mmCIF file of C-alpha atoms in Angstrom:
data_model
loop_
_atom_site.group_PDB
_atom_site.id
_atom_site.type_symbol
_atom_site.label_atom_id
_atom_site.label_comp_id
_atom_site.label_asym_id
_atom_site.label_seq_id
_atom_site.Cartn_x
_atom_site.Cartn_y
_atom_site.Cartn_z
ATOM 1 C CA UNK A 1 -19.788 10.224 4.898
ATOM 2 C CA UNK A 2 -18.016 7.164 3.341
ATOM 3 C CA UNK A 3 -20.203 4.393 4.759
ATOM 4 C CA UNK A 4 -18.545 1.333 6.235
ATOM 5 C CA UNK A 5 -21.310 -0.715 4.575
ATOM 6 C CA UNK A 6 -20.007 0.445 1.191
ATOM 7 C CA UNK A 7 -16.428 -0.482 2.098
ATOM 8 C CA UNK A 8 -17.641 -3.938 3.128
ATOM 9 C CA UNK A 9 -19.295 -4.237 -0.275
ATOM 10 C CA UNK A 10 -16.002 -3.288 -1.948
ATOM 11 C CA UNK A 11 -14.179 -5.935 0.096
ATOM 12 C CA UNK A 12 -16.668 -8.617 -0.954
ATOM 13 C CA UNK A 13 -16.317 -7.515 -4.579
ATOM 14 C CA UNK A 14 -12.506 -7.683 -4.355
ATOM 15 C CA UNK A 15 -12.671 -11.187 -2.916
ATOM 16 C CA UNK A 16 -15.038 -12.305 -5.677
ATOM 17 C CA UNK A 17 -12.887 -10.638 -8.356
ATOM 18 C CA UNK A 18 -9.736 -12.528 -7.381
ATOM 19 C CA UNK A 19 -7.816 -10.062 -5.225
ATOM 20 C CA UNK A 20 -5.755 -11.451 -2.358
ATOM 21 C CA UNK A 21 -6.168 -8.490 -0.013
ATOM 22 C CA UNK A 22 -7.595 -5.015 0.446
ATOM 23 C CA UNK A 23 -5.738 -2.065 1.937
ATOM 24 C CA UNK A 24 -7.554 0.104 4.480
ATOM 25 C CA UNK A 25 -5.589 3.400 4.543
ATOM 26 C CA UNK A 26 -5.472 5.525 7.666
ATOM 27 C CA UNK A 27 -5.796 9.266 7.849
ATOM 28 C CA UNK A 28 -6.736 11.997 10.282
ATOM 29 C CA UNK A 29 -8.045 14.136 7.438
ATOM 30 C CA UNK A 30 -9.387 13.464 3.965
ATOM 31 C CA UNK A 31 -6.434 13.583 1.585
ATOM 32 C CA UNK A 32 -8.408 13.022 -1.618
ATOM 33 C CA UNK A 33 -11.301 15.442 -1.252
ATOM 34 C CA UNK A 34 -11.960 18.754 0.497
ATOM 35 C CA UNK A 35 -10.330 19.609 3.802
ATOM 36 C CA UNK A 36 -13.698 19.272 5.546
ATOM 37 C CA UNK A 37 -14.674 16.024 3.799
ATOM 38 C CA UNK A 38 -15.435 13.106 6.140
ATOM 39 C CA UNK A 39 -13.331 9.973 6.582
ATOM 40 C CA UNK A 40 -13.669 6.743 8.573
ATOM 41 C CA UNK A 41 -11.396 4.998 11.059
ATOM 42 C CA UNK A 42 -9.086 2.428 9.470
ATOM 43 C CA UNK A 43 -9.094 -0.215 12.212
ATOM 44 C CA UNK A 44 -12.870 -0.213 12.603
ATOM 45 C CA UNK A 45 -13.335 -0.399 8.830
ATOM 46 C CA UNK A 46 -10.779 -3.197 8.628
ATOM 47 C CA UNK A 47 -12.653 -5.281 11.200
ATOM 48 C CA UNK A 48 -15.843 -4.787 9.200
ATOM 49 C CA UNK A 49 -14.108 -5.962 6.017
ATOM 50 C CA UNK A 50 -12.753 -9.043 7.792
ATOM 51 C CA UNK A 51 -16.272 -9.844 8.951
ATOM 52 C CA UNK A 52 -17.654 -9.354 5.434
ATOM 53 C CA UNK A 53 -15.252 -11.826 3.784
ATOM 54 C CA UNK A 54 -13.953 -15.361 4.255
ATOM 55 C CA UNK A 55 -10.704 -15.574 2.274
ATOM 56 C CA UNK A 56 -9.525 -11.997 1.768
ATOM 57 C CA UNK A 57 -6.556 -10.652 3.722
ATOM 58 C CA UNK A 58 -7.182 -7.186 5.153
ATOM 59 C CA UNK A 59 -4.186 -4.860 5.295
ATOM 60 C CA UNK A 60 -4.890 -2.146 7.881
ATOM 61 C CA UNK A 61 -2.770 0.989 7.954
ATOM 62 C CA UNK A 62 -1.826 2.205 11.438
ATOM 63 C CA UNK A 63 0.120 5.202 12.747
ATOM 64 C CA UNK A 64 2.127 4.603 15.935
ATOM 65 C CA UNK A 65 1.882 7.341 18.521
ATOM 66 C CA UNK A 66 -1.688 7.267 19.764
ATOM 67 C CA UNK A 67 -2.289 3.641 20.804
ATOM 68 C CA UNK A 68 0.053 1.846 23.206
ATOM 69 C CA UNK A 69 1.909 -0.953 21.348
ATOM 70 C CA UNK A 70 0.895 -3.535 23.960
ATOM 71 C CA UNK A 71 -2.770 -2.641 23.585
ATOM 72 C CA UNK A 72 -2.471 -2.621 19.793
ATOM 73 C CA UNK A 73 -0.670 -5.986 19.759
ATOM 74 C CA UNK A 74 -3.559 -7.461 21.748
ATOM 75 C CA UNK A 75 -6.130 -5.909 19.402
ATOM 76 C CA UNK A 76 -4.361 -7.356 16.372
ATOM 77 C CA UNK A 77 -3.764 -10.787 17.936
ATOM 78 C CA UNK A 78 -7.469 -11.032 18.711
ATOM 79 C CA UNK A 79 -8.416 -9.984 15.171
ATOM 80 C CA UNK A 80 -5.921 -12.368 13.587
ATOM 81 C CA UNK A 81 -7.137 -15.323 15.656
ATOM 82 C CA UNK A 82 -10.786 -14.513 15.026
ATOM 83 C CA UNK A 83 -10.286 -14.072 11.247
ATOM 84 C CA UNK A 84 -8.198 -17.208 10.778
ATOM 85 C CA UNK A 85 -4.935 -15.367 10.115
ATOM 86 C CA UNK A 86 -6.181 -12.806 7.596
ATOM 87 C CA UNK A 87 -4.803 -9.614 9.152
ATOM 88 C CA UNK A 88 -1.801 -7.630 7.868
ATOM 89 C CA UNK A 89 -0.495 -4.219 8.932
ATOM 90 C CA UNK A 90 0.803 -1.210 7.036
ATOM 91 C CA UNK A 91 2.792 0.798 9.600
ATOM 92 C CA UNK A 92 2.679 4.475 8.609
ATOM 93 C CA UNK A 93 4.805 7.037 10.419
ATOM 94 C CA UNK A 94 2.880 10.187 9.442
ATOM 95 C CA UNK A 95 0.589 11.745 6.856
ATOM 96 C CA UNK A 96 0.143 15.120 5.266
ATOM 97 C CA UNK A 97 1.490 18.067 7.285
ATOM 98 C CA UNK A 98 -0.793 18.862 10.190
ATOM 99 C CA UNK A 99 -2.402 15.430 10.266
ATOM 100 C CA UNK A 100 -0.541 14.229 13.355
ATOM 101 C CA UNK A 101 0.086 17.668 14.829
ATOM 102 C CA UNK A 102 -3.643 18.444 15.200
ATOM 103 C CA UNK A 103 -3.797 15.711 17.855
ATOM 104 C CA UNK A 104 -0.662 16.837 19.654
ATOM 105 C CA UNK A 105 1.995 14.646 17.981
ATOM 106 C CA UNK A 106 4.832 17.024 17.081
ATOM 107 C CA UNK A 107 7.741 14.607 16.601
ATOM 108 C CA UNK A 108 9.965 15.291 13.609
ATOM 109 C CA UNK A 109 10.361 12.903 10.673
ATOM 110 C CA UNK A 110 13.281 10.825 11.942
ATOM 111 C CA UNK A 111 11.894 10.621 15.490
ATOM 112 C CA UNK A 112 8.657 9.202 14.115
ATOM 113 C CA UNK A 113 10.617 6.466 12.364
ATOM 114 C CA UNK A 114 12.527 5.669 15.560
ATOM 115 C CA UNK A 115 9.234 5.424 17.406
ATOM 116 C CA UNK A 116 7.687 3.257 14.665
ATOM 117 C CA UNK A 117 10.684 0.933 14.778
ATOM 118 C CA UNK A 118 10.282 0.517 18.554
ATOM 119 C CA UNK A 119 6.573 -0.036 18.063
ATOM 120 C CA UNK A 120 7.159 -2.883 15.581
ATOM 121 C CA UNK A 121 9.816 -4.472 17.797
ATOM 122 C CA UNK A 122 7.399 -4.518 20.722
ATOM 123 C CA UNK A 123 4.349 -5.911 18.936
ATOM 124 C CA UNK A 124 6.439 -8.654 17.315
ATOM 125 C CA UNK A 125 7.989 -9.541 20.662
ATOM 126 C CA UNK A 126 4.555 -9.767 22.251
ATOM 127 C CA UNK A 127 3.322 -11.972 19.406
ATOM 128 C CA UNK A 128 6.213 -14.427 19.629
ATOM 129 C CA UNK A 129 7.553 -14.463 23.218
ATOM 130 C CA UNK A 130 5.993 -15.331 26.553
ATOM 131 C CA UNK A 131 7.247 -12.152 28.242
ATOM 132 C CA UNK A 132 8.381 -8.841 26.797
ATOM 133 C CA UNK A 133 10.613 -6.328 28.546
ATOM 134 C CA UNK A 134 11.530 -3.141 26.749
ATOM 135 C CA UNK A 135 13.094 0.136 27.787
ATOM 136 C CA UNK A 136 13.408 2.469 24.830
ATOM 137 C CA UNK A 137 13.214 6.094 23.801
ATOM 138 C CA UNK A 138 9.434 6.074 23.482
ATOM 139 C CA UNK A 139 7.996 2.967 25.150
ATOM 140 C CA UNK A 140 8.396 0.828 28.267
ATOM 141 C CA UNK A 141 7.261 -2.772 28.756
ATOM 142 C CA UNK A 142 7.711 -4.740 32.001
ATOM 143 C CA UNK A 143 7.039 -8.499 31.908
ATOM 144 C CA UNK A 144 4.309 -7.787 29.373
ATOM 145 C CA UNK A 145 2.372 -10.661 27.839
ATOM 146 C CA UNK A 146 -0.760 -11.183 25.763
ATOM 147 C CA UNK A 147 -3.920 -13.044 26.638
ATOM 148 C CA UNK A 148 -4.546 -13.774 22.955
ATOM 149 C CA UNK A 149 -2.003 -14.789 20.323
ATOM 150 C CA UNK A 150 -2.182 -14.437 16.531
ATOM 151 C CA UNK A 151 -2.734 -17.447 14.293
ATOM 152 C CA UNK A 152 0.152 -16.486 12.020
ATOM 153 C CA UNK A 153 3.409 -17.796 13.574
ATOM 154 C CA UNK A 154 5.183 -14.435 13.644
ATOM 155 C CA UNK A 155 2.055 -12.343 13.759
ATOM 156 C CA UNK A 156 0.481 -10.298 10.963
ATOM 157 C CA UNK A 157 2.846 -9.313 8.145
ATOM 158 C CA UNK A 158 4.307 -5.799 8.355
ATOM 159 C CA UNK A 159 4.152 -3.637 5.222
ATOM 160 C CA UNK A 160 6.290 -0.481 5.148
ATOM 161 C CA UNK A 161 6.557 2.371 2.666
ATOM 162 C CA UNK A 162 8.824 5.397 2.208
ATOM 163 C CA UNK A 163 11.825 6.617 0.248
ATOM 164 C CA UNK A 164 13.770 8.530 2.914
ATOM 165 C CA UNK A 165 16.956 7.016 4.383
ATOM 166 C CA UNK A 166 15.091 6.374 7.655
ATOM 167 C CA UNK A 167 12.251 4.617 5.816
ATOM 168 C CA UNK A 168 14.608 2.446 3.767
ATOM 169 C CA UNK A 169 16.617 1.451 6.831
ATOM 170 C CA UNK A 170 13.464 0.493 8.732
ATOM 171 C CA UNK A 171 12.124 -1.479 5.766
ATOM 172 C CA UNK A 172 15.351 -3.451 5.399
ATOM 173 C CA UNK A 173 15.348 -4.287 9.114
ATOM 174 C CA UNK A 174 11.661 -4.893 9.817
ATOM 175 C CA UNK A 175 9.409 -5.097 6.747
ATOM 176 C CA UNK A 176 7.878 -8.281 5.433
ATOM 177 C CA UNK A 177 6.793 -6.266 2.396
ATOM 178 C CA UNK A 178 8.332 -2.994 1.173
ATOM 179 C CA UNK A 179 5.836 -0.906 -0.793
ATOM 180 C CA UNK A 180 6.724 1.686 -3.445
ATOM 181 C CA UNK A 181 4.693 4.119 -5.486
ATOM 182 C CA UNK A 182 4.646 3.369 -9.196
ATOM 183 C CA UNK A 183 7.641 4.664 -11.110
ATOM 184 C CA UNK A 184 9.473 3.402 -14.166
ATOM 185 C CA UNK A 185 10.397 -0.281 -14.176
ATOM 186 C CA UNK A 186 14.071 0.673 -14.167
ATOM 187 C CA UNK A 187 13.788 2.958 -11.131
ATOM 188 C CA UNK A 188 11.684 0.375 -9.308
ATOM 189 C CA UNK A 189 14.314 -2.269 -9.976
ATOM 190 C CA UNK A 190 17.033 0.029 -8.659
ATOM 191 C CA UNK A 191 15.125 0.604 -5.423
ATOM 192 C CA UNK A 192 14.435 -3.097 -4.993
ATOM 193 C CA UNK A 193 18.125 -3.895 -5.383
ATOM 194 C CA UNK A 194 19.035 -1.263 -2.790
ATOM 195 C CA UNK A 195 16.580 -2.475 -0.154
ATOM 196 C CA UNK A 196 17.164 -6.163 -0.914
ATOM 197 C CA UNK A 197 20.924 -5.731 -0.433
ATOM 198 C CA UNK A 198 20.433 -3.866 2.859
ATOM 199 C CA UNK A 199 18.064 -6.568 4.093
ATOM 200 C CA UNK A 200 20.497 -9.299 3.063
ATOM 201 C CA UNK A 201 23.215 -7.664 5.137
ATOM 202 C CA UNK A 202 20.897 -8.179 8.112
ATOM 203 C CA UNK A 203 20.176 -11.768 7.160
ATOM 204 C CA UNK A 204 16.655 -10.976 5.963
ATOM 205 C CA UNK A 205 14.648 -11.394 2.761
ATOM 206 C CA UNK A 206 11.491 -9.410 2.002
ATOM 207 C CA UNK A 207 8.818 -9.038 -0.670
ATOM 208 C CA UNK A 208 8.300 -5.932 -2.780
ATOM 209 C CA UNK A 209 5.032 -4.243 -3.730
ATOM 210 C CA UNK A 210 4.178 -1.498 -6.204
ATOM 211 C CA UNK A 211 1.177 0.771 -5.614
ATOM 212 C CA UNK A 212 -0.531 2.517 -8.516
ATOM 213 C CA UNK A 213 -3.770 4.032 -9.610
ATOM 214 C CA UNK A 214 -5.047 2.166 -12.617
ATOM 215 C CA UNK A 215 -7.052 3.553 -15.541
ATOM 216 C CA UNK A 216 -7.524 0.888 -18.164
ATOM 217 C CA UNK A 217 -9.827 -0.088 -21.014
ATOM 218 C CA UNK A 218 -9.944 -2.223 -24.147
ATOM 219 C CA UNK A 219 -7.687 0.178 -26.071
ATOM 220 C CA UNK A 220 -5.066 2.778 -25.165
ATOM 221 C CA UNK A 221 -7.252 5.458 -26.739
ATOM 222 C CA UNK A 222 -10.222 4.546 -24.551
ATOM 223 C CA UNK A 223 -8.005 4.458 -21.451
ATOM 224 C CA UNK A 224 -6.716 7.948 -22.263
ATOM 225 C CA UNK A 225 -10.305 9.120 -22.646
ATOM 226 C CA UNK A 226 -11.085 7.723 -19.183
ATOM 227 C CA UNK A 227 -8.021 9.570 -17.871
ATOM 228 C CA UNK A 228 -9.272 12.845 -19.354
ATOM 229 C CA UNK A 229 -12.663 12.237 -17.723
ATOM 230 C CA UNK A 230 -10.874 11.739 -14.405
ATOM 231 C CA UNK A 231 -9.160 15.114 -14.816
ATOM 232 C CA UNK A 232 -12.374 16.819 -15.953
ATOM 233 C CA UNK A 233 -14.210 15.663 -12.836
ATOM 234 C CA UNK A 234 -11.436 16.764 -10.480
ATOM 235 C CA UNK A 235 -11.932 20.045 -8.645
ATOM 236 C CA UNK A 236 -8.684 22.025 -8.968
ATOM 237 C CA UNK A 237 -9.720 24.211 -6.021
ATOM 238 C CA UNK A 238 -9.382 21.196 -3.724
ATOM 239 C CA UNK A 239 -5.768 20.718 -4.792
ATOM 240 C CA UNK A 240 -5.166 24.453 -4.340
ATOM 241 C CA UNK A 241 -6.703 24.386 -0.853
ATOM 242 C CA UNK A 242 -4.527 21.450 0.187
ATOM 243 C CA UNK A 243 -1.436 23.295 -1.073
ATOM 244 C CA UNK A 244 -2.357 26.653 0.506
ATOM 245 C CA UNK A 245 -3.042 25.065 3.897
ATOM 246 C CA UNK A 246 0.023 22.797 3.592
ATOM 247 C CA UNK A 247 -2.142 19.692 3.763
ATOM 248 C CA UNK A 248 -0.731 18.175 0.590
ATOM 249 C CA UNK A 249 1.471 15.087 0.705
ATOM 250 C CA UNK A 250 5.135 15.990 1.151
ATOM 251 C CA UNK A 251 6.434 12.431 0.927
ATOM 252 C CA UNK A 252 9.686 12.137 -0.989
ATOM 253 C CA UNK A 253 7.980 10.061 -3.680
ATOM 254 C CA UNK A 254 5.192 12.593 -4.266
ATOM 255 C CA UNK A 255 7.552 15.573 -4.217
ATOM 256 C CA UNK A 256 9.756 13.881 -6.821
ATOM 257 C CA UNK A 257 6.738 13.325 -9.060
ATOM 258 C CA UNK A 258 5.678 16.994 -8.859
ATOM 259 C CA UNK A 259 9.083 18.659 -9.293
ATOM 260 C CA UNK A 260 9.568 20.171 -12.764
ATOM 261 C CA UNK A 261 6.358 18.549 -14.000
ATOM 262 C CA UNK A 262 2.744 19.320 -14.799
ATOM 263 C CA UNK A 263 -0.534 17.461 -14.996
ATOM 264 C CA UNK A 264 0.475 16.428 -18.528
ATOM 265 C CA UNK A 265 3.752 14.750 -17.482
ATOM 266 C CA UNK A 266 4.354 11.049 -18.204
ATOM 267 C CA UNK A 267 7.255 8.981 -16.861
ATOM 268 C CA UNK A 268 6.750 6.391 -19.602
ATOM 269 C CA UNK A 269 4.097 5.676 -22.256
ATOM 270 C CA UNK A 270 1.711 4.050 -19.738
ATOM 271 C CA UNK A 271 2.849 5.757 -16.501
ATOM 272 C CA UNK A 272 1.083 9.077 -15.875
ATOM 273 C CA UNK A 273 2.863 11.020 -13.128
ATOM 274 C CA UNK A 274 0.892 14.230 -13.686
ATOM 275 C CA UNK A 275 -1.914 12.878 -11.505
ATOM 276 C CA UNK A 276 0.300 13.730 -8.506
ATOM 277 C CA UNK A 277 -0.727 17.356 -9.036
ATOM 278 C CA UNK A 278 -4.347 16.383 -8.309
ATOM 279 C CA UNK A 279 -3.829 13.805 -5.590
ATOM 280 C CA UNK A 280 -0.835 11.551 -4.778
ATOM 281 C CA UNK A 281 1.146 8.887 -6.586
ATOM 282 C CA UNK A 282 1.210 7.974 -10.260
ATOM 283 C CA UNK A 283 -1.243 6.077 -12.479
ATOM 284 C CA UNK A 284 -0.960 3.291 -15.008
ATOM 285 C CA UNK A 285 -3.015 4.249 -18.061
ATOM 286 C CA UNK A 286 -3.494 1.983 -21.053
ATOM 287 C CA UNK A 287 -5.169 -1.006 -22.649
ATOM 288 C CA UNK A 288 -5.626 -4.255 -20.781
ATOM 289 C CA UNK A 289 -2.789 -5.824 -22.750
ATOM 290 C CA UNK A 290 -0.449 -2.860 -22.264
ATOM 291 C CA UNK A 291 -0.995 -2.652 -18.501
ATOM 292 C CA UNK A 292 -0.704 -6.432 -18.093
ATOM 293 C CA UNK A 293 2.576 -6.393 -20.013
ATOM 294 C CA UNK A 294 3.858 -3.493 -17.910
ATOM 295 C CA UNK A 295 3.037 -5.384 -14.715
ATOM 296 C CA UNK A 296 4.857 -8.463 -15.969
ATOM 297 C CA UNK A 297 7.920 -6.309 -16.540
ATOM 298 C CA UNK A 298 7.771 -5.201 -12.898
ATOM 299 C CA UNK A 299 7.878 -8.832 -11.782
ATOM 300 C CA UNK A 300 11.082 -9.276 -13.765
ATOM 301 C CA UNK A 301 12.851 -6.752 -11.511
ATOM 302 C CA UNK A 302 11.529 -8.311 -8.309
ATOM 303 C CA UNK A 303 8.000 -7.038 -7.654
ATOM 304 C CA UNK A 304 5.893 -9.712 -5.955
ATOM 305 C CA UNK A 305 2.793 -7.775 -4.884
ATOM 306 C CA UNK A 306 0.589 -5.276 -6.713
ATOM 307 C CA UNK A 307 -1.558 -2.750 -4.892
ATOM 308 C CA UNK A 308 -4.076 -1.152 -7.258
ATOM 309 C CA UNK A 309 -6.487 1.743 -6.810
ATOM 310 C CA UNK A 310 -9.290 2.576 -9.224
ATOM 311 C CA UNK A 311 -12.328 4.864 -9.124
ATOM 312 C CA UNK A 312 -15.080 4.165 -8.339
ATOM 313 C CA UNK A 313 -13.825 1.440 -5.998
ATOM 314 C CA UNK A 314 -16.642 -1.064 -6.364
ATOM 315 C CA UNK A 315 -16.910 -1.026 -10.136
ATOM 316 C CA UNK A 316 -13.138 -1.018 -10.613
ATOM 317 C CA UNK A 317 -12.673 -4.036 -8.336
ATOM 318 C CA UNK A 318 -14.836 -6.058 -10.731
ATOM 319 C CA UNK A 319 -13.312 -4.372 -13.787
ATOM 320 C CA UNK A 320 -9.694 -5.143 -12.858
ATOM 321 C CA UNK A 321 -10.621 -8.612 -11.660
ATOM 322 C CA UNK A 322 -12.165 -9.420 -15.013
ATOM 323 C CA UNK A 323 -9.769 -7.724 -17.428
ATOM 324 C CA UNK A 324 -6.350 -7.377 -15.745
ATOM 325 C CA UNK A 325 -5.699 -10.126 -13.197
ATOM 326 C CA UNK A 326 -6.404 -13.054 -15.577
ATOM 327 C CA UNK A 327 -4.284 -11.515 -18.329
ATOM 328 C CA UNK A 328 -1.313 -10.915 -16.039
ATOM 329 C CA UNK A 329 -1.529 -14.436 -14.625
ATOM 330 C CA UNK A 330 -1.649 -15.884 -18.136
ATOM 331 C CA UNK A 331 1.341 -13.852 -19.260
ATOM 332 C CA UNK A 332 3.349 -14.790 -16.162
ATOM 333 C CA UNK A 333 2.511 -18.460 -16.636
ATOM 334 C CA UNK A 334 3.677 -18.260 -20.252
ATOM 335 C CA UNK A 335 6.910 -16.566 -19.202
ATOM 336 C CA UNK A 336 7.475 -19.135 -16.484
ATOM 337 C CA UNK A 337 6.862 -22.031 -18.856
ATOM 338 C CA UNK A 338 9.126 -20.501 -21.477
ATOM 339 C CA UNK A 339 11.933 -19.990 -18.989
ATOM 340 C CA UNK A 340 11.558 -23.529 -17.666
ATOM 341 C CA UNK A 341 11.680 -24.965 -21.176
ATOM 342 C CA UNK A 342 14.754 -22.953 -22.090
ATOM 343 C CA UNK A 343 16.768 -23.518 -18.929
ATOM 344 C CA UNK A 344 15.179 -26.640 -17.396
ATOM 345 C CA UNK A 345 15.080 -24.686 -14.152
ATOM 346 C CA UNK A 346 12.229 -23.174 -12.207
ATOM 347 C CA UNK A 347 11.705 -19.547 -13.173
ATOM 348 C CA UNK A 348 11.656 -17.039 -10.347
ATOM 349 C CA UNK A 349 8.804 -15.203 -12.153
ATOM 350 C CA UNK A 350 5.704 -16.703 -10.615
ATOM 351 C CA UNK A 351 2.150 -16.836 -12.009
ATOM 352 C CA UNK A 352 0.712 -16.342 -8.499
ATOM 353 C CA UNK A 353 1.574 -12.707 -7.818
ATOM 354 C CA UNK A 354 -0.328 -11.099 -4.953
ATOM 355 C CA UNK A 355 -3.039 -8.540 -5.571
ATOM 356 C CA UNK A 356 -4.298 -5.732 -3.376
ATOM 357 C CA UNK A 357 -7.064 -3.237 -4.036
#
């Protein structure tokens, strides 16, 4: 069982190491280990991490469909007030096939996005207005109001992810932060431009985050050795079981990474996409300098937030905090100073990028 005490320890380590927030993912099954492996509740774990820290923002993933939006808005307002405004939400529409269905939620993909959009509208209304009335496809509110209000003026920030048309439309209309799995810098920049333009048409501006596994060391050779160790310790039968029982991620981003590829596939010299055949997403693999330089390149196309995952969590929080975050901040500061000197204008590349583990 993944102990909440351990996750609290990871949160304290992330705060000490210089991260701005931790992400608490939600799942109704264990997507990284065996089908029968245990998992813990995201909201409960998130509250524990808030209690264990003083500065760290806690980004809790939540799936609409099982908790009434009015009840959830009250839960979050209470947590935000109690923590001094340190709560954020990652609204997730679904998970691996069967995850939602096992508890009776059989909505299709687009219906789940329509429901999630209603859900976000309602919780934001409750956080900002005295009374909320809503009559939609999935929810009803009649003169609803909260007894507690969040500290943050518009409530906790909403982070959204997804590459489908429904996901992109929802992100443009409702996200504070749009999150993407790691891909090439060029593809990431293209996606940012698409979503930014859609948001601008609605009179909105949003931030952009990239999520990646990170395997790094002093040299590229040592990082590749750590990558090979990661593969050697993976149990291929777990991946097979997830595929056979259709409990493997079928998100557009993961499917794109697996199509016409193998475990040995790389999107770029430091971007290993083959890891998607073992789990989900891609991984940045390389020396401290190489990964820091790659991350700086992402900021040049509009990335403002980095969400990093390393194994084991506790050790990697300290490792990345010591060897990656300071290097990236130094490089961004140098770029910013160079741009300011050359143009006598403030560079839009900032040395204070946001970090999530």
